[in-house]
Short mmCIF file of N, CA and C in Angstrom, two decimals:
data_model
loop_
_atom_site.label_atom_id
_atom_site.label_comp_id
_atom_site.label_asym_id
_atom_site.label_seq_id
_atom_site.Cartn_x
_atom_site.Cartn_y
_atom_site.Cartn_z
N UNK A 1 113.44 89.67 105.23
CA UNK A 1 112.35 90.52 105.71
C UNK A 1 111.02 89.85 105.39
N UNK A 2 109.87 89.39 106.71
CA UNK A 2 108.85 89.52 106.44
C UNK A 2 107.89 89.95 105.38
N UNK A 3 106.95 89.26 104.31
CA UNK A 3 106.14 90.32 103.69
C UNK A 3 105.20 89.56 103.82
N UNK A 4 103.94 90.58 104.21
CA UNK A 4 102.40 90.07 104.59
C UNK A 4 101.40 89.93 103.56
N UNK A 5 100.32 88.97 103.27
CA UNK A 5 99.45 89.57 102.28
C UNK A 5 98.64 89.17 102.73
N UNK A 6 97.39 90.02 103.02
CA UNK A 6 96.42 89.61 103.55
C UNK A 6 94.96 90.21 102.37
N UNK A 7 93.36 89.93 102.28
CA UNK A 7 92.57 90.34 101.91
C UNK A 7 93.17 90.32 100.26
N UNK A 8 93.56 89.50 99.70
CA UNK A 8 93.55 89.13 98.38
C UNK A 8 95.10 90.20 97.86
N UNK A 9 95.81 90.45 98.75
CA UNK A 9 96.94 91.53 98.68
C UNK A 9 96.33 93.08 98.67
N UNK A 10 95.23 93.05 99.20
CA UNK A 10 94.53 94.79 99.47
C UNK A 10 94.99 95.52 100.58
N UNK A 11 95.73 94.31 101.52
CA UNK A 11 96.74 94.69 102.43
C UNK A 11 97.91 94.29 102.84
N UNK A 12 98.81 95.00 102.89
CA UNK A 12 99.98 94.28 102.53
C UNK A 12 101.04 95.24 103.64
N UNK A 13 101.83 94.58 104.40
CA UNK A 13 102.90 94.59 105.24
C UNK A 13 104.36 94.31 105.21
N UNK A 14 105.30 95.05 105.45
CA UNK A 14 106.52 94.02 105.82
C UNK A 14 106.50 94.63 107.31
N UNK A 15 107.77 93.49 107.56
CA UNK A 15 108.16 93.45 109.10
C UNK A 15 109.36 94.14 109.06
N UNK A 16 109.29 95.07 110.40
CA UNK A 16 110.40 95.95 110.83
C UNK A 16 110.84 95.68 112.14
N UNK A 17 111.94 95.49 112.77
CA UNK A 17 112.39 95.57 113.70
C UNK A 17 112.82 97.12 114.61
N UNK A 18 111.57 97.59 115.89
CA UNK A 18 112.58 98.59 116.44
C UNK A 18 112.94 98.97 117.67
N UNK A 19 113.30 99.97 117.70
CA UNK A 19 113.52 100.30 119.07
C UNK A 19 112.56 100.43 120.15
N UNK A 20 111.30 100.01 120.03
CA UNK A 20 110.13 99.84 120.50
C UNK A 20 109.16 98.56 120.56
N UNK A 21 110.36 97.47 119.96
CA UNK A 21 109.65 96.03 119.51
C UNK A 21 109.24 95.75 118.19
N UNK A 22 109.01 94.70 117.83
CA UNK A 22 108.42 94.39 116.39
C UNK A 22 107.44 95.60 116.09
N UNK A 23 107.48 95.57 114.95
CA UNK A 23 106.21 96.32 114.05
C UNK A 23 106.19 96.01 112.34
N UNK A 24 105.18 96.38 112.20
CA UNK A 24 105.17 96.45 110.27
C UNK A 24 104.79 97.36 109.89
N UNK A 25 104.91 98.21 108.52
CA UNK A 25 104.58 98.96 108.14
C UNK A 25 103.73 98.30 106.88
N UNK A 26 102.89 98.91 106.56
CA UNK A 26 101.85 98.23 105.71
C UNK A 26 101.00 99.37 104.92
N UNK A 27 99.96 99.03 104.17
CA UNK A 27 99.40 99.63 102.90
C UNK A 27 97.95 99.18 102.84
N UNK A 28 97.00 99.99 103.40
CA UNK A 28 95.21 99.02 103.44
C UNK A 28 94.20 100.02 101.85
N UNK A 29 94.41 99.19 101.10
CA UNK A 29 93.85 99.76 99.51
C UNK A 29 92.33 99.94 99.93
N UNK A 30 91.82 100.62 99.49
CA UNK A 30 90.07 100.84 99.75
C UNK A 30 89.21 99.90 100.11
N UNK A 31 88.45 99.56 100.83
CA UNK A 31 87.72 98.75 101.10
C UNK A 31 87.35 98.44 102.76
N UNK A 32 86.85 97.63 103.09
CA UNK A 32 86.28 97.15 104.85
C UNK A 32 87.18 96.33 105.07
N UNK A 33 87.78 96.09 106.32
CA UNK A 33 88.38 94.90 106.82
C UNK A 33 88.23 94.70 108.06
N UNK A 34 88.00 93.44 108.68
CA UNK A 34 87.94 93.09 109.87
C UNK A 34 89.62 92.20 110.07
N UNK A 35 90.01 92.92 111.54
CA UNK A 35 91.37 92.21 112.02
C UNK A 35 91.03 91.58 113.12
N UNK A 36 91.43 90.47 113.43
CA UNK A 36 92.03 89.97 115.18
C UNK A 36 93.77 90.77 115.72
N UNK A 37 93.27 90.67 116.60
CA UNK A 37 94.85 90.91 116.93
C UNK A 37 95.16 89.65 118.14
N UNK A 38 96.42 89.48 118.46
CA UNK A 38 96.96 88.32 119.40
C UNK A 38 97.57 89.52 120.44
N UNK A 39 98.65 90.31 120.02
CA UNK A 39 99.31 91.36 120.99
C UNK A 39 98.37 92.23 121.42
N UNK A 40 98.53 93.07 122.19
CA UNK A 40 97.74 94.58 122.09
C UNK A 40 98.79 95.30 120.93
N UNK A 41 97.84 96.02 119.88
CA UNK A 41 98.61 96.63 118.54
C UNK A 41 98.35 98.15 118.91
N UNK A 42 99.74 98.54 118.72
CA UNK A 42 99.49 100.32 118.53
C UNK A 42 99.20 100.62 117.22
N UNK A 43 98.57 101.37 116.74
CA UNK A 43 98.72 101.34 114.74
C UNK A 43 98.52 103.10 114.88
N UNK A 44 99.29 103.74 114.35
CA UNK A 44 100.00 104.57 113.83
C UNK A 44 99.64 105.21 111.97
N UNK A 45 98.65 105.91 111.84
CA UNK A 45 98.58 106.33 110.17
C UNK A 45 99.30 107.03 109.94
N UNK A 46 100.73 106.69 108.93
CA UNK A 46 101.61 107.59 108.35
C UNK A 46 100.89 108.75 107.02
N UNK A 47 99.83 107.77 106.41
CA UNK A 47 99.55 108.65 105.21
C UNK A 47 98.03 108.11 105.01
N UNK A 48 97.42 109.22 104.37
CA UNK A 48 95.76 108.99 104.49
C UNK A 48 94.91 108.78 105.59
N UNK A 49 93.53 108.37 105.64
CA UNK A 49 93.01 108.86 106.64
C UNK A 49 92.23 106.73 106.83
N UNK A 50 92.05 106.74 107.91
CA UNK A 50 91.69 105.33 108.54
C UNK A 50 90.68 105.70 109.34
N UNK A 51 89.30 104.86 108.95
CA UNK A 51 88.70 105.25 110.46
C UNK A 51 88.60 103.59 110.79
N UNK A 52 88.40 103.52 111.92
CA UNK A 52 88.45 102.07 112.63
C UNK A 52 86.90 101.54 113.61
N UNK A 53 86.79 100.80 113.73
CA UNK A 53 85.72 100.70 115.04
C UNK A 53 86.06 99.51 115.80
N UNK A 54 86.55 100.55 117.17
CA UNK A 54 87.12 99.55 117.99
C UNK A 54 86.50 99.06 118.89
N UNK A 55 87.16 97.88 119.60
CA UNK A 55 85.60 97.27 120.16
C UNK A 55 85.43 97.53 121.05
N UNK A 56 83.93 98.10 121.49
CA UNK A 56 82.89 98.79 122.38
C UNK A 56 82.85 99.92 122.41
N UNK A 57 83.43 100.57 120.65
CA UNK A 57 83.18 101.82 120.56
C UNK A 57 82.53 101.91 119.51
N UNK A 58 82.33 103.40 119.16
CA UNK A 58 81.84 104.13 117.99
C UNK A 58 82.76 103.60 116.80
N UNK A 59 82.58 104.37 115.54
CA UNK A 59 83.15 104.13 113.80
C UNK A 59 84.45 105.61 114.26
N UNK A 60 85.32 105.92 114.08
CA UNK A 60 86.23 107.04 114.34
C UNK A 60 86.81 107.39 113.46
N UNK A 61 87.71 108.26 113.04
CA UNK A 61 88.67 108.69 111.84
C UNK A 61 89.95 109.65 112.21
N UNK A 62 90.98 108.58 111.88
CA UNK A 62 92.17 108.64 112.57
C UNK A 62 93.29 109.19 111.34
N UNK A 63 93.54 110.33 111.33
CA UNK A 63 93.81 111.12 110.29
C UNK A 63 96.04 110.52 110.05
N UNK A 64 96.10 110.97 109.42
CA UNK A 64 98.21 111.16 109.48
C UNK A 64 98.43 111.69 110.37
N UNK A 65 99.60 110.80 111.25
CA UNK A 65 99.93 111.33 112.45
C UNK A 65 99.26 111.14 114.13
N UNK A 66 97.71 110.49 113.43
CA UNK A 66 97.02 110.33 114.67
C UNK A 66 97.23 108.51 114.71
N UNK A 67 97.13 108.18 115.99
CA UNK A 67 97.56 106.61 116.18
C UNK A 67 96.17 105.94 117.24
N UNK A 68 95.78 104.64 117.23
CA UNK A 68 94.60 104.17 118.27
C UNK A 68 95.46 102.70 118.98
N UNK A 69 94.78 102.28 119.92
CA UNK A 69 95.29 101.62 120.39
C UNK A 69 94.47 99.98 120.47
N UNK A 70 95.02 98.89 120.33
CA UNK A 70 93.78 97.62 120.15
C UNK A 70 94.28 97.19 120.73
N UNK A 71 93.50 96.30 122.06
CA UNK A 71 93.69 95.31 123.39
C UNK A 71 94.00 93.70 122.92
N UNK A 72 94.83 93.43 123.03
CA UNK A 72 94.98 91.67 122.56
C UNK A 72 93.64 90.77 122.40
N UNK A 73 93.75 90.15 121.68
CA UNK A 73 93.05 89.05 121.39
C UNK A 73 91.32 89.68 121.35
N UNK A 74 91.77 90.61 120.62
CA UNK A 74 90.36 91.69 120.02
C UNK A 74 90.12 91.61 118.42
N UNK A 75 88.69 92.08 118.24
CA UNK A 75 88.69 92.17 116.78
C UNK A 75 88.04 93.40 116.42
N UNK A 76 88.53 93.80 115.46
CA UNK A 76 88.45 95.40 115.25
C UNK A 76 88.41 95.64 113.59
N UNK A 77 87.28 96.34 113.02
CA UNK A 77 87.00 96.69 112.01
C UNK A 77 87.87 98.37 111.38
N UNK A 78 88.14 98.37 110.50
CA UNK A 78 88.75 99.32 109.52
C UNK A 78 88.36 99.62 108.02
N UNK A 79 87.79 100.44 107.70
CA UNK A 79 87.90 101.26 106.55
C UNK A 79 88.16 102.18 105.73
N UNK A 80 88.71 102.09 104.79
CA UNK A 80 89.47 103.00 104.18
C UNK A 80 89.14 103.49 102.65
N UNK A 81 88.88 104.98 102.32
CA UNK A 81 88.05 105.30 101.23
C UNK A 81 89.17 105.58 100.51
N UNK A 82 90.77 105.61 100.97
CA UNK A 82 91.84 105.81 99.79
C UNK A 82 92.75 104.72 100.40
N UNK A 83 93.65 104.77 99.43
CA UNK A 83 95.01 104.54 100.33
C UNK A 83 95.34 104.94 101.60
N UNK A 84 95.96 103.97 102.73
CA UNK A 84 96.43 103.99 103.71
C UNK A 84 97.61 103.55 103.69
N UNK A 85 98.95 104.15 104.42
CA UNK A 85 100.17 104.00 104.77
C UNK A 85 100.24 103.77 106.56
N UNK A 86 100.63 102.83 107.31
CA UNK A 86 100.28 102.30 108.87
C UNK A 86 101.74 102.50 109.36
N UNK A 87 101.96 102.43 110.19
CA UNK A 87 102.85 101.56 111.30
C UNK A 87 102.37 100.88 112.46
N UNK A 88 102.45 99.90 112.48
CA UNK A 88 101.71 99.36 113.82
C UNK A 88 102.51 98.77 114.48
N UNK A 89 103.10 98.47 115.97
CA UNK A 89 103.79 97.95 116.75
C UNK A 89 102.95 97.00 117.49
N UNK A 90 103.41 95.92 117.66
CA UNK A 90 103.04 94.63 118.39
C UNK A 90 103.49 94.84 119.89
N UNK A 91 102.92 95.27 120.87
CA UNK A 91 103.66 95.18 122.35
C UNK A 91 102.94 93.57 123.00
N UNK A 92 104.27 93.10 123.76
CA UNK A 92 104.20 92.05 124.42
C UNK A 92 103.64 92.06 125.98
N UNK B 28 98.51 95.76 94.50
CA UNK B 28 99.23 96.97 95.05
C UNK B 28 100.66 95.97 95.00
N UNK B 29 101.47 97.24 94.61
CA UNK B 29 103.03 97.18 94.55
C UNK B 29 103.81 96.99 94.83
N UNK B 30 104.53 95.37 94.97
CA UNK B 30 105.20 95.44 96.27
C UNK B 30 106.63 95.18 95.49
N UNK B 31 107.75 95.81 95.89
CA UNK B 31 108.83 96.16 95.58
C UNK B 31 109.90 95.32 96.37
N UNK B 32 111.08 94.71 95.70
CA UNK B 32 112.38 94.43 96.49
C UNK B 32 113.19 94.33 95.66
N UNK B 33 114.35 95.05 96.47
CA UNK B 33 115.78 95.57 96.66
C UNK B 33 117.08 94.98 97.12
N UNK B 34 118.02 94.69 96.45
CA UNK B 34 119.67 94.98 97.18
C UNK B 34 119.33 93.11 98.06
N UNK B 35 118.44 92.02 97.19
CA UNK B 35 118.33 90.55 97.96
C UNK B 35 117.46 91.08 98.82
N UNK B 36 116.18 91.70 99.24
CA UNK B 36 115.38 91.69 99.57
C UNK B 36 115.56 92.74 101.35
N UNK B 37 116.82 92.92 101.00
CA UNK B 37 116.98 93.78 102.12
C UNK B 37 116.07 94.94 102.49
N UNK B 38 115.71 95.91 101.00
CA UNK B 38 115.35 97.09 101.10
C UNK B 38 114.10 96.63 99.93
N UNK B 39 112.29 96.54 100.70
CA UNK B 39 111.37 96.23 99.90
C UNK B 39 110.57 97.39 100.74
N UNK B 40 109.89 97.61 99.68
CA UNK B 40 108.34 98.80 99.82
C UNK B 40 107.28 98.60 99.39
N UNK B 41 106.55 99.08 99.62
CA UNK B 41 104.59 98.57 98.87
C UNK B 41 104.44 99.78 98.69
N UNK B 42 103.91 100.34 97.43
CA UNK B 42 103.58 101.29 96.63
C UNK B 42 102.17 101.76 97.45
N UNK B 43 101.85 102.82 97.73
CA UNK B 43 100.63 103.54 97.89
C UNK B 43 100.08 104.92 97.75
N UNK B 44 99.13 105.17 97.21
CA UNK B 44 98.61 106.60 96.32
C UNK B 44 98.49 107.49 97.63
N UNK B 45 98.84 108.59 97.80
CA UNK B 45 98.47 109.41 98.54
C UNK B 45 97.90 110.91 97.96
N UNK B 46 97.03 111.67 98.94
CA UNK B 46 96.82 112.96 98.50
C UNK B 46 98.28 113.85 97.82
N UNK B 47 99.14 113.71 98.49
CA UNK B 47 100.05 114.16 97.83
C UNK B 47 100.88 113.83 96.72
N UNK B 48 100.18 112.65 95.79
CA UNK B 48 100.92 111.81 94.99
C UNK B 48 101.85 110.33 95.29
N UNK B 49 102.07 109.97 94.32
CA UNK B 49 102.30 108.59 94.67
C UNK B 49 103.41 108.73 96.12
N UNK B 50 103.97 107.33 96.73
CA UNK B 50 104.66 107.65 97.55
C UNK B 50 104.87 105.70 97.51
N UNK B 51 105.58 105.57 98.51
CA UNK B 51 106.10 104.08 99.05
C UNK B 51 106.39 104.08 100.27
N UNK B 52 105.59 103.21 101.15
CA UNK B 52 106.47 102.82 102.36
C UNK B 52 107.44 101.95 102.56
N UNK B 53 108.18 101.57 103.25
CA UNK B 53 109.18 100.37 102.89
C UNK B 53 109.99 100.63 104.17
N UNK B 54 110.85 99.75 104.27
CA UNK B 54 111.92 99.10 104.96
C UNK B 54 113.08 98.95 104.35
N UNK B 55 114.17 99.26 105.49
CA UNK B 55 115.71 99.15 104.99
C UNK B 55 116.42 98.34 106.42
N UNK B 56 116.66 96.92 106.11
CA UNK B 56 117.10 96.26 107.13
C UNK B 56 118.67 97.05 107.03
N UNK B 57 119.80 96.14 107.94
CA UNK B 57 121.12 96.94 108.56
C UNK B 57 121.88 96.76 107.08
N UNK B 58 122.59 98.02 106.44
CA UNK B 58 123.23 97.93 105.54
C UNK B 58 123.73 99.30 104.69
N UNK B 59 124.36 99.30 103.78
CA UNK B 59 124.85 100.58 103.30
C UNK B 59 124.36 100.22 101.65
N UNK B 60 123.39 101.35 101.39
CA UNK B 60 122.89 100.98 99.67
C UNK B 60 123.24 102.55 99.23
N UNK B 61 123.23 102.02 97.74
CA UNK B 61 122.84 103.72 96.61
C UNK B 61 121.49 103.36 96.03
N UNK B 62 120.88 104.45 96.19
CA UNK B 62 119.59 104.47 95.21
C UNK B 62 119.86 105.16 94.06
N UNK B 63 119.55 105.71 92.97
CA UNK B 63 119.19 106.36 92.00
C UNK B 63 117.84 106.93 91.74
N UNK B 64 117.51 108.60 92.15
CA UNK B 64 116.40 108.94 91.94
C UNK B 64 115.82 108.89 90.30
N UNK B 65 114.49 108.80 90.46
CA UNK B 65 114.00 109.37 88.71
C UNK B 65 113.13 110.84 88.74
N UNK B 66 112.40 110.77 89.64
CA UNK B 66 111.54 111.84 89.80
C UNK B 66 112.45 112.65 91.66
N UNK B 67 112.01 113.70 91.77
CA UNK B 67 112.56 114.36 93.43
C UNK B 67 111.75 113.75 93.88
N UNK B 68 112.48 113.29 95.47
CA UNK B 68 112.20 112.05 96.09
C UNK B 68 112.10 113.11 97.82
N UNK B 69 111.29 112.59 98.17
CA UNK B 69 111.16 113.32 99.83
C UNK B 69 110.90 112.11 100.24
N UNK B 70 111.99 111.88 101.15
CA UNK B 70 112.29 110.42 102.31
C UNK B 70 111.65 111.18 103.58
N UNK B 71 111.04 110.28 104.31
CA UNK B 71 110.30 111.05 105.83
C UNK B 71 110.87 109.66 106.39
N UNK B 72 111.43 109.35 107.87
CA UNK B 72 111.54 108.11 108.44
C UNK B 72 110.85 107.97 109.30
N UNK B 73 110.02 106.96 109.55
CA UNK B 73 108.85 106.81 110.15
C UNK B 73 109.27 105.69 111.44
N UNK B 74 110.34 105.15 111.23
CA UNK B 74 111.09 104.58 112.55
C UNK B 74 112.05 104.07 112.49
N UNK B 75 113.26 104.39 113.53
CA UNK B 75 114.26 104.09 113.40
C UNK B 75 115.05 105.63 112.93
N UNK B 76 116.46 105.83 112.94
CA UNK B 76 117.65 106.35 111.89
C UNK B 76 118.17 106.21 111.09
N UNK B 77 117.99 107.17 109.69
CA UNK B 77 118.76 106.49 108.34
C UNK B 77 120.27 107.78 108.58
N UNK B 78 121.09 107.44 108.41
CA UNK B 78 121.91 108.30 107.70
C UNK B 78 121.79 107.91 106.29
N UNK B 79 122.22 109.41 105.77
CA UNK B 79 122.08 110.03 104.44
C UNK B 79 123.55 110.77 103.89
N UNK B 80 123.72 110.42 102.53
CA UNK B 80 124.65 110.85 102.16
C UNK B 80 124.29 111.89 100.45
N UNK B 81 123.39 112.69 100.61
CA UNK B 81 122.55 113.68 99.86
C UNK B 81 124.17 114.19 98.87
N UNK B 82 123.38 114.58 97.51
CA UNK B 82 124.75 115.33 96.39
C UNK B 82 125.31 115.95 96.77
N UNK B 83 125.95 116.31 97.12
CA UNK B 83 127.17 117.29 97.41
C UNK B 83 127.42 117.66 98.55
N UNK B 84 127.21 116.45 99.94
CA UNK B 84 126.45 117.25 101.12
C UNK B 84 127.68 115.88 101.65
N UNK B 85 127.45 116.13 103.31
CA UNK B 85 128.20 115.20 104.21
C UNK B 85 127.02 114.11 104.65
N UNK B 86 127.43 113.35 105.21
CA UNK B 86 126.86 112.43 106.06
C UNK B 86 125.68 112.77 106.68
N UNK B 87 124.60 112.58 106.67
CA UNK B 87 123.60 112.83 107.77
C UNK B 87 122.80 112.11 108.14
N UNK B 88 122.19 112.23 109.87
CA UNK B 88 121.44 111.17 110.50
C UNK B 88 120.26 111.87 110.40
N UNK B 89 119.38 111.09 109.96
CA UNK B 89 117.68 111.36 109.99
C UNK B 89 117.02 110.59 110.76
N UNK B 90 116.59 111.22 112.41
CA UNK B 90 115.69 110.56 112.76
C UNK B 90 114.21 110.46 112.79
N UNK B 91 113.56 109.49 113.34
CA UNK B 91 112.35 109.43 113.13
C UNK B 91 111.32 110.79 113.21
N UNK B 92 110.62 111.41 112.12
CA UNK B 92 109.76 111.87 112.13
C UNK B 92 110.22 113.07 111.30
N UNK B 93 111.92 112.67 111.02
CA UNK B 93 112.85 113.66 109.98
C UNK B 93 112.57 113.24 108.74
N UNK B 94 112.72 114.29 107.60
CA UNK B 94 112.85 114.06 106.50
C UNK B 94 113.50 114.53 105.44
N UNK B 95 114.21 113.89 104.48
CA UNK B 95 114.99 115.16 103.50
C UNK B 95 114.42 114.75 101.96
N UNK B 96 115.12 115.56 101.31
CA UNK B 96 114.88 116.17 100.08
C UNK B 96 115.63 115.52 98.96
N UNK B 97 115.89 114.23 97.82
CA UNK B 97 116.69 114.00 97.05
C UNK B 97 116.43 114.37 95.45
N UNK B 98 117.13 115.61 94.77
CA UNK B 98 116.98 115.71 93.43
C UNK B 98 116.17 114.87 92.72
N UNK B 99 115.61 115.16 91.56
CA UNK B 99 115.03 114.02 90.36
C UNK B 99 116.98 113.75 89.54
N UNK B 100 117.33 112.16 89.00
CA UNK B 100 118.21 112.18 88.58
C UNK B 100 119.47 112.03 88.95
N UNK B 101 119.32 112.18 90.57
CA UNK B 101 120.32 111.93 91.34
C UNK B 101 121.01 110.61 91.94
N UNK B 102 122.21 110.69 92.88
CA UNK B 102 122.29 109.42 93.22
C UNK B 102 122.74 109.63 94.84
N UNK B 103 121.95 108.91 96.13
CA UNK B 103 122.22 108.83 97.31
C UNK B 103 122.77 107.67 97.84
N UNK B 104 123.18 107.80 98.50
CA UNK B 104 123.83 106.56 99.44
C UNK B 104 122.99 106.83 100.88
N UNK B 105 122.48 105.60 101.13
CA UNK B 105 122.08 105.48 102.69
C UNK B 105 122.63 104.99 103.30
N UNK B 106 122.48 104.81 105.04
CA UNK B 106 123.33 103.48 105.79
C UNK B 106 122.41 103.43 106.96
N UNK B 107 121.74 102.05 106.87
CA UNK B 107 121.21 101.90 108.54
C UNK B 107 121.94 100.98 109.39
N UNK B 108 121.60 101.04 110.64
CA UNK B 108 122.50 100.31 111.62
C UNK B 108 121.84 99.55 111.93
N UNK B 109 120.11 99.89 111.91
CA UNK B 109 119.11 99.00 112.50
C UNK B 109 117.98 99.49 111.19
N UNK B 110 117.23 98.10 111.74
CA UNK B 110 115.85 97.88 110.66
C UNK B 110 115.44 99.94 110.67
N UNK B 111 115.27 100.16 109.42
CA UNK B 111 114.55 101.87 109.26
C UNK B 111 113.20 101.44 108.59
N UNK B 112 112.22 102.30 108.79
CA UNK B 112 111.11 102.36 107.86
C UNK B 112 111.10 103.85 107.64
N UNK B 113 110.13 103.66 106.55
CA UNK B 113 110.24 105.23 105.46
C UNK B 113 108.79 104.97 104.73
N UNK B 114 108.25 106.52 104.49
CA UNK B 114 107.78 106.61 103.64
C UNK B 114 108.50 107.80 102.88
N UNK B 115 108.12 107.21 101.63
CA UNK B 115 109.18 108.38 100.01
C UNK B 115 108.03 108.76 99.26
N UNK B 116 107.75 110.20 99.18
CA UNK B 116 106.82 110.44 98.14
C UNK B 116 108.00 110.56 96.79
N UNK B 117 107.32 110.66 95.88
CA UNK B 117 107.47 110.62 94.70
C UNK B 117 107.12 111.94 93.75
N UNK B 118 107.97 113.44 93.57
CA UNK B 118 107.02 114.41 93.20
C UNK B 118 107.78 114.81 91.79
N UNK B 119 106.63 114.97 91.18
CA UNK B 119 107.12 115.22 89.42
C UNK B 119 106.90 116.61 88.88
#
């Protein structure tokens, strides 16, 4: 199994295989982060609250249970004032 | 932040704080494990099907967005067929 570490291990992933294509489930500890993405990413908050700012939008806040969507080869900002629990799927 | 592995790396999680107390997300690639609870354990599957083999109970399939209930002290048997992800709170 995959394990990710990204931002000094403040975010951290493994890889899941599913019935919907690759994905990871992952963990974003407090702080700002800027991502690229290569796929278009679905991301999915299992636990805590994420707000994101996606690009050519507003700052948003995407609670448990609520999911956003990021266009390939985009870069997209995230912050998080607690713990975050994700799922994000990679579509091809 | 916490990153956990299991059973040769089959079954790993990353520890993360939630409003509701600690918890773990993680992954269970294809396989049949026992855990041993310490504290009561609430499994939610966040993708994929785990069957569950709960104390005193039969076989059961948990699908995504299902969740059950394992004693503090106890001992479960899981079985996936395919990659599962989970988040497990942790309640004391």
């Amino acid at each position: 199994m995959k394990h990710n570490s990204y931002f000094d291990g403040k975010v951290q992933s493994l890889a899941v295989n599913t019935s919907e294509g690759p994905a990871t489930v992952g963990v974003i500890e407090p702080g700002k982060y800027t991502f690229k993405t290569d796929s278009e990413e679905h991301m999915h908050v299992v636990a805590g609250t994420l707000k994101a700012k996606l690009p050519g939008a507003a700052w948003q806040a995407f609670a448990r249970g609520q999911s956003f969507v990021v266009p390939a080869q985009a870069s997209f900002d995230v912050e998080a004032a607690a713990d975050v629990a994700y799922l994000c799927y990679y579509k091809k």
